[in-house]
Short mmCIF file of C-alpha atoms and ligand atoms in Angstrom, two decimals:
data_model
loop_
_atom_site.label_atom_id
_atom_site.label_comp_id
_atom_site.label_asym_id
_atom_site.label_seq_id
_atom_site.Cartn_x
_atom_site.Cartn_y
_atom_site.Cartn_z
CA UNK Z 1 10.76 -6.74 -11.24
CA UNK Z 2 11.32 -4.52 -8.38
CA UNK Z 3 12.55 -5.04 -4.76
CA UNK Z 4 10.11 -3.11 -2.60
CA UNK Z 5 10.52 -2.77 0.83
CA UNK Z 6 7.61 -1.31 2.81
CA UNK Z 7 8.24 0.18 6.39
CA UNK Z 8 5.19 -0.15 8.73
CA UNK Z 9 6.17 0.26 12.45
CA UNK Z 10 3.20 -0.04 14.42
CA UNK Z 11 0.97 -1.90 11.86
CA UNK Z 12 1.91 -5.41 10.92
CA UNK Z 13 0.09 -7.37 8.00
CA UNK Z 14 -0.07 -10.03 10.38
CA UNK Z 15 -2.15 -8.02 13.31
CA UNK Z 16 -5.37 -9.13 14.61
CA UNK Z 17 -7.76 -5.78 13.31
CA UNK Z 18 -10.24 -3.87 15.27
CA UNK Z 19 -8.03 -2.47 18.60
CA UNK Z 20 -6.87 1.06 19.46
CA UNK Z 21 -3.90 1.07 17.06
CA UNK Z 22 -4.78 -1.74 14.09
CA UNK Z 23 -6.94 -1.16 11.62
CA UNK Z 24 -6.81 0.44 7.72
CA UNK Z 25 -3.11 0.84 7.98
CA UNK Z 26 -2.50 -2.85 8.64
CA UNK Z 27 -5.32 -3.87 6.01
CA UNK Z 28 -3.24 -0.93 3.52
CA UNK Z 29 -0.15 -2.47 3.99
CA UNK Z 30 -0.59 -6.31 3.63
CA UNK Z 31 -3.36 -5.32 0.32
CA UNK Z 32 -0.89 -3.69 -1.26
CA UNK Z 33 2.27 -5.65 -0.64
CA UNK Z 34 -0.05 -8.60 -1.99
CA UNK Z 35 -1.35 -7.32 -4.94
CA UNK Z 36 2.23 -5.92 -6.18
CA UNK Z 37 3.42 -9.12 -5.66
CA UNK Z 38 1.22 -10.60 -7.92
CA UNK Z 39 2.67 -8.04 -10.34
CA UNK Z 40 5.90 -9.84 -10.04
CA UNK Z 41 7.55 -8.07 -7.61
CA UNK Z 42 9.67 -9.00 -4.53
CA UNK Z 43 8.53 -7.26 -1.24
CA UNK Z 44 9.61 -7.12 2.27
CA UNK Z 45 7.60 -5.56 4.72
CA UNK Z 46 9.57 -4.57 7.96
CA UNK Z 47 7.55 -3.95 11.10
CA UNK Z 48 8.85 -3.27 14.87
CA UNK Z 49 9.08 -6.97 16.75
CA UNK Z 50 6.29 -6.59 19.58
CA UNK Z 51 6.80 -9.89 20.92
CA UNK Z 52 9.99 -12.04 21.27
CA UNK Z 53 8.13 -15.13 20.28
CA UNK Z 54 8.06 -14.13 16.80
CA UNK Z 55 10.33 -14.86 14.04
CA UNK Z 56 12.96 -12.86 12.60
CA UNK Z 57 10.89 -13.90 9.01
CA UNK Z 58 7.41 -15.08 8.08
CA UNK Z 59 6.40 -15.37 4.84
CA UNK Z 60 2.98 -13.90 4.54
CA UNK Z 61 2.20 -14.28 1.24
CA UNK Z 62 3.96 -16.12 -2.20
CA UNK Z 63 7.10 -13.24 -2.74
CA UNK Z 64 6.00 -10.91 -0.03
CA UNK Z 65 7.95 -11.76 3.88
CA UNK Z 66 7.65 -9.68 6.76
CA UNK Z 67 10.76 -9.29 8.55
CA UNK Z 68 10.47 -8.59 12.54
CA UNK Z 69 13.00 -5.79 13.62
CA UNK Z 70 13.86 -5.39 17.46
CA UNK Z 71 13.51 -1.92 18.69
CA UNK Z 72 13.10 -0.93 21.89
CA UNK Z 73 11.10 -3.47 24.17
CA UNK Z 74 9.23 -6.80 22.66
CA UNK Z 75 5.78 -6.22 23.77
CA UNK Z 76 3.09 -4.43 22.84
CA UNK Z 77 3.80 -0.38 22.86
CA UNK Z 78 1.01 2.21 22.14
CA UNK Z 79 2.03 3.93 18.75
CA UNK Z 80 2.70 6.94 20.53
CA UNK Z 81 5.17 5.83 22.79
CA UNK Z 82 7.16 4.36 19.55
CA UNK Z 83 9.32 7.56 18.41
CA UNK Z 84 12.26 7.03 20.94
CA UNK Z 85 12.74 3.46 18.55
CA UNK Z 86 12.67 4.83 15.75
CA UNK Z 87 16.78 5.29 15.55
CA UNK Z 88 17.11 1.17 16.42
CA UNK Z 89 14.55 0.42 13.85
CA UNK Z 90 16.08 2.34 11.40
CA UNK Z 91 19.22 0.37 12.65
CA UNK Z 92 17.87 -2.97 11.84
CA UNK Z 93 16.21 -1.89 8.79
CA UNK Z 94 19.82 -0.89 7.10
CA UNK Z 95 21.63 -4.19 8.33
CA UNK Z 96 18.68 -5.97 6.04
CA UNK Z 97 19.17 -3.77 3.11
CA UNK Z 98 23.16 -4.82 3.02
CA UNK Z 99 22.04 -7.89 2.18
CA UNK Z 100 19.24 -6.80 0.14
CA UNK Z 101 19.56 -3.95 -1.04
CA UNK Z 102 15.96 -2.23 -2.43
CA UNK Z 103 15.30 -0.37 -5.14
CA UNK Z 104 11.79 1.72 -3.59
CA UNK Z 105 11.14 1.91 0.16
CA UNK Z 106 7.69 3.01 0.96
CA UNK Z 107 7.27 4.23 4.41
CA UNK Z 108 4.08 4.02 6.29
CA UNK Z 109 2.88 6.66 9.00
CA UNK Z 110 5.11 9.78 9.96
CA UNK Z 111 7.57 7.60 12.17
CA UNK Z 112 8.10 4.99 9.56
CA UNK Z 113 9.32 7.25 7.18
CA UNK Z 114 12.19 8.55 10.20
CA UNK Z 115 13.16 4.88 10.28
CA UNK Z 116 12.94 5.06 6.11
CA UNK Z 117 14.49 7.76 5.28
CA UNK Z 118 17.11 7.06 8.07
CA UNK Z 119 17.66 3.47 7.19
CA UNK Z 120 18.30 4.97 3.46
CA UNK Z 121 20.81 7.47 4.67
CA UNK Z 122 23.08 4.49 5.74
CA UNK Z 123 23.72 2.48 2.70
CA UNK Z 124 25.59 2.70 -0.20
CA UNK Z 125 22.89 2.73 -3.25
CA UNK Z 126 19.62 3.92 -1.17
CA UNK Z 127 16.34 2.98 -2.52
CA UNK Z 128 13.79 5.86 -3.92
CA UNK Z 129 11.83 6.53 -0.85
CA UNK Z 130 8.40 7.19 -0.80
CA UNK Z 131 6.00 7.90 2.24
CA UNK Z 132 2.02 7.58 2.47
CA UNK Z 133 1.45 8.96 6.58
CA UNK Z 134 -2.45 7.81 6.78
CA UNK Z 135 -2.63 9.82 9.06
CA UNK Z 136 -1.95 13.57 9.46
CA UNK Z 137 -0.94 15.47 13.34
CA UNK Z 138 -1.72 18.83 12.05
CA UNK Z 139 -5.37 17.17 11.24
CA UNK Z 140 -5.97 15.18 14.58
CA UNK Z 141 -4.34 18.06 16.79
CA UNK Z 142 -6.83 20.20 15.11
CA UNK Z 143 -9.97 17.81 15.94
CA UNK Z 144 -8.57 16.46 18.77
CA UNK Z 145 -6.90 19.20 20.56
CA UNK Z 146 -5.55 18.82 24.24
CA UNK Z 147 -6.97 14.77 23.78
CA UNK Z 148 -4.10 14.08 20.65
CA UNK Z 149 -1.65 11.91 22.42
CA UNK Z 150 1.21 11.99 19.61
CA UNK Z 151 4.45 13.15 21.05
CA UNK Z 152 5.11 16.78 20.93
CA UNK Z 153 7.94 16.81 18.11
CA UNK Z 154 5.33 15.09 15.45
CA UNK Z 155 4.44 18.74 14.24
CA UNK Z 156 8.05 19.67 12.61
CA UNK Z 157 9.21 15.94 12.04
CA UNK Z 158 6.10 14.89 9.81
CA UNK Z 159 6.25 17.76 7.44
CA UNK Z 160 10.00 17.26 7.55
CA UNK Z 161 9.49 13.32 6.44
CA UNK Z 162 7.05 14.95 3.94
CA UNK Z 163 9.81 17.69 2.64
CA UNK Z 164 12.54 15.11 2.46
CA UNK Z 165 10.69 11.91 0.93
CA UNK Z 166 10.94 11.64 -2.74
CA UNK Z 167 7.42 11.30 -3.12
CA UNK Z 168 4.47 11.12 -0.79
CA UNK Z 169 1.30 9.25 -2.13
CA UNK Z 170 -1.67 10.83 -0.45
CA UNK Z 171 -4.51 8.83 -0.51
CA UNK Z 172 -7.54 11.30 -1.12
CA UNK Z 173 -7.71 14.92 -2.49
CA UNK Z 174 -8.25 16.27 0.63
CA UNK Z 175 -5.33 14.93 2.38
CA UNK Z 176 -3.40 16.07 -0.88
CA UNK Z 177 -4.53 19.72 0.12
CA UNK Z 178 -3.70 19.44 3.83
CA UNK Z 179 -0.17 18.49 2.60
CA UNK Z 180 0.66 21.25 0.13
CA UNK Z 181 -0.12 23.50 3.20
CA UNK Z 182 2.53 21.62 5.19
CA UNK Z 183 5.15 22.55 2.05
CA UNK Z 184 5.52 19.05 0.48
CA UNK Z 185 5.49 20.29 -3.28
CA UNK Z 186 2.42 19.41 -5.58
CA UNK Z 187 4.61 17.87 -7.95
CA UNK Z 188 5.59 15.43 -5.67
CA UNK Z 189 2.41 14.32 -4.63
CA UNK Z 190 0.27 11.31 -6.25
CA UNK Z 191 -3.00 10.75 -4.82
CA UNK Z 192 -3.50 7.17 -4.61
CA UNK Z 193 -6.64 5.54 -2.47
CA UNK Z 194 -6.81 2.85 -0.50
CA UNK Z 195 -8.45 -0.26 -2.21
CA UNK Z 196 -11.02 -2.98 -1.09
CA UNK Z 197 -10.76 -6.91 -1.92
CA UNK Z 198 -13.50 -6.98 -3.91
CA UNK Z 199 -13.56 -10.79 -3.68
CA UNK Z 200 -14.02 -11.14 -0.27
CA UNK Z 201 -16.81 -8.27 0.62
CA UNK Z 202 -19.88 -9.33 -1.80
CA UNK Z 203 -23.35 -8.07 -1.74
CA UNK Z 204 -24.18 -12.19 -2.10
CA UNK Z 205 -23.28 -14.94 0.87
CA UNK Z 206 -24.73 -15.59 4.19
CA UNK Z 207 -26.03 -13.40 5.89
CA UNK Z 208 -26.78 -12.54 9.38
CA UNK Z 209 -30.28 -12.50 10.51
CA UNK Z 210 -31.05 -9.26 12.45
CA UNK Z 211 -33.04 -9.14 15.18
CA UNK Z 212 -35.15 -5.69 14.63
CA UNK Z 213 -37.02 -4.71 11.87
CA UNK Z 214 -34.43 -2.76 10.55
CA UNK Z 215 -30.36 -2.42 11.31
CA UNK Z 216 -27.58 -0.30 11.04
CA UNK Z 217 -24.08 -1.37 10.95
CA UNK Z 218 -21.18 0.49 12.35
CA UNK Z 219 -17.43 -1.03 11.97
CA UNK Z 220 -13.98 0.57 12.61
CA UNK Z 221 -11.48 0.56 15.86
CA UNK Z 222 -12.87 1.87 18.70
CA UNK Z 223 -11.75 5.47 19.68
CA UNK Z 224 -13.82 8.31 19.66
CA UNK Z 225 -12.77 10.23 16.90
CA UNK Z 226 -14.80 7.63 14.82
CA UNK Z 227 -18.21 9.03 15.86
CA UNK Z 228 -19.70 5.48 17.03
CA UNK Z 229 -20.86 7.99 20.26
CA UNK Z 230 -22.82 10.07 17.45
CA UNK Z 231 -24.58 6.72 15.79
CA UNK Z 232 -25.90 5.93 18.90
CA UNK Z 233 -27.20 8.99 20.18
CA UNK Z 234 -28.78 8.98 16.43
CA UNK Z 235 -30.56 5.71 17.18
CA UNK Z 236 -31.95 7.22 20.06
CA UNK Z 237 -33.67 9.68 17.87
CA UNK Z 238 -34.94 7.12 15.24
CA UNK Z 239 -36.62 4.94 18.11
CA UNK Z 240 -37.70 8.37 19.64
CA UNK Z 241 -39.65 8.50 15.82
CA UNK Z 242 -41.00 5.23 16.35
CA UNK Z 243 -38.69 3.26 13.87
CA UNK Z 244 -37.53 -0.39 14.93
CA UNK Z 245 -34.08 -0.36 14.39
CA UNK Z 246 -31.35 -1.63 15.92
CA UNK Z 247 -27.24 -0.72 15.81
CA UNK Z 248 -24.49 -3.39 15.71
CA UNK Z 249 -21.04 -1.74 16.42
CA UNK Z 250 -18.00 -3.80 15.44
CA UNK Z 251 -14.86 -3.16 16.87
CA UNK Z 252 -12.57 -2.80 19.77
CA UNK Z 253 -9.67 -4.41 21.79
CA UNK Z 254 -11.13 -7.97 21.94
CA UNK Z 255 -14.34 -9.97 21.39
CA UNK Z 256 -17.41 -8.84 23.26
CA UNK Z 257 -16.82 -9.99 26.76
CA UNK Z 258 -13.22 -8.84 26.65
CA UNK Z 259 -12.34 -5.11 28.64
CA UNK Z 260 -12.14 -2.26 26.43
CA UNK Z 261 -12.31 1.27 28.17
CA UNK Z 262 -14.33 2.56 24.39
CA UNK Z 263 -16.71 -0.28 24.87
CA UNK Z 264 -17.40 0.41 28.18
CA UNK Z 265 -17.65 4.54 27.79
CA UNK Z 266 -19.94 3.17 24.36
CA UNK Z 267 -22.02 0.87 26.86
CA UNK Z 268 -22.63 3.92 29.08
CA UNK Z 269 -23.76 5.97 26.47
CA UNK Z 270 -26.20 3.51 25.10
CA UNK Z 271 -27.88 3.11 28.69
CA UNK Z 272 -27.80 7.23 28.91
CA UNK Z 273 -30.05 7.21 25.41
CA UNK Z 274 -32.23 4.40 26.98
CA UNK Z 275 -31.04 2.00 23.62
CA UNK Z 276 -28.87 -0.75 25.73
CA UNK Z 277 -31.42 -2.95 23.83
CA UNK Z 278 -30.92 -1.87 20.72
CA UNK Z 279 -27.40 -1.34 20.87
CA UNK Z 280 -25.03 -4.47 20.38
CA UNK Z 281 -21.71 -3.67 21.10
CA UNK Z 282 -19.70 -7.08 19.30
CA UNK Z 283 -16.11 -6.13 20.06
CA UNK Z 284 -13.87 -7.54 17.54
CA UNK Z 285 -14.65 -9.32 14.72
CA UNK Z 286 -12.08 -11.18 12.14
CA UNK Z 287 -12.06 -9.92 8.56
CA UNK Z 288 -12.95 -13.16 7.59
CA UNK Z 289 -16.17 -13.12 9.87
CA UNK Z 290 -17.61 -9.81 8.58
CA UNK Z 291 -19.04 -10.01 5.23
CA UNK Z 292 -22.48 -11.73 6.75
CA UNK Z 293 -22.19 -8.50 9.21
CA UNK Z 294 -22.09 -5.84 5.87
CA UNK Z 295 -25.31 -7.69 4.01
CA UNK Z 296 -26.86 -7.82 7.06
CA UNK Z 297 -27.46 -3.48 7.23
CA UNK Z 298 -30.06 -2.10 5.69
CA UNK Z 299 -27.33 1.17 6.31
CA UNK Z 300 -24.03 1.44 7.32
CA UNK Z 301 -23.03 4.69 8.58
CA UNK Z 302 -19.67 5.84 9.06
CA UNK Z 303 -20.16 9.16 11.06
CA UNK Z 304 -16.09 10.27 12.27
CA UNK Z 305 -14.71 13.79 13.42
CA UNK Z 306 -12.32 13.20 10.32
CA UNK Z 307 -11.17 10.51 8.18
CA UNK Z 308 -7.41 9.81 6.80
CA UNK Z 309 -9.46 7.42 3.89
CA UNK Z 310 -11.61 5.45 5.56
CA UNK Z 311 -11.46 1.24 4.22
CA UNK Z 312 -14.91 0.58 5.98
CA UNK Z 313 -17.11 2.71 3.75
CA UNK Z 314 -15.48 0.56 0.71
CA UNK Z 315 -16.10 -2.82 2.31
CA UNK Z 316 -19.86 -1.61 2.26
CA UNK Z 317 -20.05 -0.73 -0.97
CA UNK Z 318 -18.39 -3.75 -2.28
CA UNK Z 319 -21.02 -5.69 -0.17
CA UNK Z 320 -23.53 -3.74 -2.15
CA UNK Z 321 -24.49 -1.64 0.99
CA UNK Z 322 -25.92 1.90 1.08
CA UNK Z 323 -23.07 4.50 3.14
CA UNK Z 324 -24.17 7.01 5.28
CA UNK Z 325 -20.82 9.18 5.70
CA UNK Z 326 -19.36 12.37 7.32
CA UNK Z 327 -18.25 14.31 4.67
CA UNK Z 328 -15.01 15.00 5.43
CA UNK Z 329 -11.44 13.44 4.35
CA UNK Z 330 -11.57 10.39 2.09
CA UNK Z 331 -15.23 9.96 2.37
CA UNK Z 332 -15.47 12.83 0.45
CA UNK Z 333 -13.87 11.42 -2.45
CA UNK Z 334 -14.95 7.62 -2.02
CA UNK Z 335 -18.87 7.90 -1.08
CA UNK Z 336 -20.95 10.01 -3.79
CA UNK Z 337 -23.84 11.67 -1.79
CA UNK Z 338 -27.32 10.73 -3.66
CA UNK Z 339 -25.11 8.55 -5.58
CA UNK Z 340 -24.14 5.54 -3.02
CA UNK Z 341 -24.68 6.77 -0.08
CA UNK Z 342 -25.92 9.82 2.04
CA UNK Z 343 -23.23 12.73 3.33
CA UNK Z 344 -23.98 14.65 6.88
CA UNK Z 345 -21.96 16.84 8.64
CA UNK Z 346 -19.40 15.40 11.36
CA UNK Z 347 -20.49 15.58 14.99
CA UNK Z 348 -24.32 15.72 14.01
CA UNK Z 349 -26.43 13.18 15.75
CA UNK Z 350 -30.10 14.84 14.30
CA UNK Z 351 -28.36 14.56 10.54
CA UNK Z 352 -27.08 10.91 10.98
CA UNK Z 353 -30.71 9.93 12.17
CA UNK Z 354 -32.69 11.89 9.28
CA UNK Z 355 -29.91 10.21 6.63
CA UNK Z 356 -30.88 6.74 8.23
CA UNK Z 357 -34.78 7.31 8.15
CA UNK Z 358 -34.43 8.60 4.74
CA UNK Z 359 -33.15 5.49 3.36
CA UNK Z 360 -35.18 3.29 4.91
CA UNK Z 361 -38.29 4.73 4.11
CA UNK Z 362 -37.20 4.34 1.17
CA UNK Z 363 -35.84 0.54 -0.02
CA UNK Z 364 -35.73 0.52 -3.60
CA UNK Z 365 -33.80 4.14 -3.36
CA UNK Z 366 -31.51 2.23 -0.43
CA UNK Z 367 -30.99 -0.80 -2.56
CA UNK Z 368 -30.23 1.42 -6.05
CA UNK Z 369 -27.45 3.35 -3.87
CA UNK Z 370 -25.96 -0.01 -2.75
CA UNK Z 371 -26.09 -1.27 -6.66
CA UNK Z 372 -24.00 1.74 -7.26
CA UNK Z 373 -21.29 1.64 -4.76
CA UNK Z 374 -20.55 -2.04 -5.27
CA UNK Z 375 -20.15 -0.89 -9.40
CA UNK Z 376 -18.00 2.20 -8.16
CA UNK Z 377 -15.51 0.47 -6.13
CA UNK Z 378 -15.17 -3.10 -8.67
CA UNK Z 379 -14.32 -0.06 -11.38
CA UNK Z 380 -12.05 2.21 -8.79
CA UNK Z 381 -10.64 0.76 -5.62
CA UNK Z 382 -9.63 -2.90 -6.51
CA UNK Z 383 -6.42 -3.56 -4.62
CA UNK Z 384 -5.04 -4.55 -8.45
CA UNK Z 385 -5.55 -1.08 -9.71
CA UNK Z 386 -4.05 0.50 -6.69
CA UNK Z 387 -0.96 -1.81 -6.93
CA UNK Z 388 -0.78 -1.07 -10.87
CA UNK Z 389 -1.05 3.10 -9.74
CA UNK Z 390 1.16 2.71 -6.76
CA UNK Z 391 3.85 0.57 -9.46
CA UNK Z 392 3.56 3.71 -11.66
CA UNK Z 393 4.21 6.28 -8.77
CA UNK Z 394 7.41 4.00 -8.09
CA UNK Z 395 8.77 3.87 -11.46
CA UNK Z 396 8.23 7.59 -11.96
CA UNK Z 397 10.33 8.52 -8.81
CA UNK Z 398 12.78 6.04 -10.08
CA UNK Z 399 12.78 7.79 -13.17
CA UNK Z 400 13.27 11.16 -12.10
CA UNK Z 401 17.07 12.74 -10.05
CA UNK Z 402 16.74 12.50 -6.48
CA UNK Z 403 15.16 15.36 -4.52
CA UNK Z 404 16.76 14.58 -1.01
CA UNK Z 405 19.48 15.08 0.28
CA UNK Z 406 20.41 11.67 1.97
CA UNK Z 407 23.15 13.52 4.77
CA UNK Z 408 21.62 14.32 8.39
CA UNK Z 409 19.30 12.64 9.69
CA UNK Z 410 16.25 13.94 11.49
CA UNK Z 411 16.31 11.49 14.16
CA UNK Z 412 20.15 12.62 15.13
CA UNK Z 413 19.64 14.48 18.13
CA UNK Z 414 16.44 14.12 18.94
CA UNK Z 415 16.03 10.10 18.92
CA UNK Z 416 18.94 9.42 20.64
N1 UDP U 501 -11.75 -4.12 11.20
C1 UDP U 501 -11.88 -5.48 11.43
N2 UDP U 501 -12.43 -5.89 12.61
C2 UDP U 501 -12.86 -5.04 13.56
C3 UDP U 501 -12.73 -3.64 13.32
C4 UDP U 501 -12.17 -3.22 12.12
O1 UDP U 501 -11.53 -6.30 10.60
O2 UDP U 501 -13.34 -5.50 14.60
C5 UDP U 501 -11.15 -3.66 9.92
C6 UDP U 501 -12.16 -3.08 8.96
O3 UDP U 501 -12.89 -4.09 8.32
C7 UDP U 501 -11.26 -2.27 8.02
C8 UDP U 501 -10.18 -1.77 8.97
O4 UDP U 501 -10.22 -2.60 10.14
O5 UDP U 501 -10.69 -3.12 7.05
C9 UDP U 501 -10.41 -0.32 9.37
O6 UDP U 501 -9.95 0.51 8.35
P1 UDP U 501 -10.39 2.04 8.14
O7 UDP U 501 -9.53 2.56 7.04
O8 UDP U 501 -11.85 2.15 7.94
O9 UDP U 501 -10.05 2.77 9.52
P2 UDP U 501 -8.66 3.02 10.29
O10 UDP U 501 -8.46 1.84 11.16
O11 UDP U 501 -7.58 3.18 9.27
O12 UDP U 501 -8.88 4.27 11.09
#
């Protein structure tokens, strides 16, 4: 049995999905604390307290508590704004491991593993640490440009959380790649993928009636970089063919109804294409509300700039859906192109449209490809066998001398 404390700033287990800043991490985090767990093992997941109504402890889940830390003020901070707490956090992280003292710490996203490795430099036996950033700056400044809001010092403090972590579990070959470039050293990189809960997304239950003759489903948070602008413009194109389809987009700050500055800029678009009637823009919906969503698609298409891993893809192939993905990042490695899905390039309205037609011209084809990802991810991405390969990656770091040095910390100087 291991202690196993998991560091998640930003992304609680406990958020409400589908706004700017919750989403795969907070689905990651709470899966895999879960399922390892189950294993037998103790875990703690510390997050940044974003309201002072919470408690110090809730216990989310039988031997797994998440433990609120104050830093910086309780409300509701964009992730972007969190660095300058990332000293305090650290702070309150160490005071719990006094009194409970781990034996792995598993940062999550570049700032957690400051707080991580920080927290580690201040006790007496620190725990192995081990970082997985879902995210990579070098990879949204590059796609994003002038629009990437992270602060400025991201670009030499995540490599240096990536240099100084014992080992950082990537979670698809591509993002693997990206950080050998950044000088983390292969030998200290697992690739481990985000899993599914294979239980919960089915390709049989209810499901939702559509209203067209045929639908595509698009679900994810709302910001641009997740291509929801390209789907649409692509469903202009199908009903340009001829072909009665309609698009339900799930996601976004709150429930339809509720302001969301993507919905609304989404909205616009849709009335530019001349598809506000095909277009159904749902806002939010609970994880425990979307399974009728998934069997309702005859396609789901996932069409980002870029993709970290990329959770939604999986939920459709567990729910025995046909993908139709950008082929970049994890979707490279998680949807098989004539295998479970259909790959098109990022950005590429004309492709997403020819990918939908294709498949449902063709039903049988559609419904083979939708056989196959629900087989791929029950043998590949349950959460059990990416607890058991995340348990492994543990015990080898434990196994092996310490690569960091645990004196200076990169937040001295620059975090306080
Ligand atoms: N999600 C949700 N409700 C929403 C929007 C998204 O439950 O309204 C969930 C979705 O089902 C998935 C996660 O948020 O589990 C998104 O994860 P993914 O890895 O695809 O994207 P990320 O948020 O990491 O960019």
């Amino acid at each position: 049995m291991m202690r196993i404390a998991m560091v998640s700033e930003h992304a609680s287990p406990l958020a409400t999905l589908g706004g700017e800043d919750a989403g795969g991490q907070n689905v990651h985090v709470a899966a895999l604390s879960r399922a390892l767990a189950r294993r037998g093992h103790q875990v703690r997941v510390y997050t940044r307290r974003d309201d002072p109504t919470l408690p110090r402890t809730v216990a989310f889940a039988p031997r797994v508590d998440v433990v609120h830390v104050t830093a910086g003020p309780e409300e509701q901070i964009p992730k972007d704004d969190l660095l300058p707490h990332m000293a305090a956090l650290a702070e309150g992280i160490a005071d719990d491991w006094r009194s409970w003292p781990p034996d792995v710490a598993h940062g999550h996203f570049w700032m957690s593993g400051i707080a991580t490795l920080d927290a580690a430099a201040m006790i007496a036996s620190p725990p192995a640490v081990l970082q997985t950033f879902h995210a990579l700056g070098v990879v949204k400044r590059r796609h994003q440009g002038p629009d990437d809001t992270s602060p400025r010092e991201r670009e030499w403090l995540e490599p240096d959380v990536g240099r100084r972590a014992d080992r950082v579990v990537a979670t698809c070959s591509d993002e693997a790649f990206e950080l050998k470039k950044l000088g983390v050293p292969r030998d200290r990189i697992s690739v481990i993928p985000c899993g599914v809960d294979l239980h919960h997304f089915q390709p049989e239950g209810e499901r939702e009636a559509p209203r067209r003759r045929h639908r595509v489903v698009s679900v994810g948070r709302l910001v641009p970089r997740k291509g929801v602008g390209t789907v649409i413009e692509a469903v202009s194109l199908l009903a340009a063919e001829g072909v009665d389809v309609e698009l339900v987009v799930v996601g976004g700050a709150a429930p339809s109804g509720g302001t969301d500055p993507e919905l609304e800029r989404l909205a616009a678009l849709a009335g530019r294409f001349g598809v506000t009637d095909r277009v159904e823009l749902r806002g939010q919906v609970s994880q425990s509300e979307l399974p009728p969503v998934y069997r309702s698609a005859d396609v789901v298409v996932c069409a980002p700039w870029y993709e970290p891993f990329g959770i939604v893809p999986l939920e459709a192939m567990a729910s025995g859906r046909p993908v139709v993905a950008s082929s970049v990042g994890g979707l490279i490695d998680t949807v098989v192109h004539g295998g479970t899905g259909v790959h098109v390039p990022p950005r590429d309205a004309a492709a997403v449209a020819a990918a939908i037609r294709e498949l449902l011209e063709d039903p049988e084809r559609a419904e083979r490809l939708g056989a196959a990802g629900r087989r791929r991810v029950a043998s590949r991405y349950s959460w059990d066998r990416v607890a058991a390969d995340t348990e492994r990656a543990y015990r080898s770091t434990l196994s092996r001398p310490r690569v960091r040095s645990t004196a200076g910390s990169s937040a001295e100087g620059v975090l306080r």
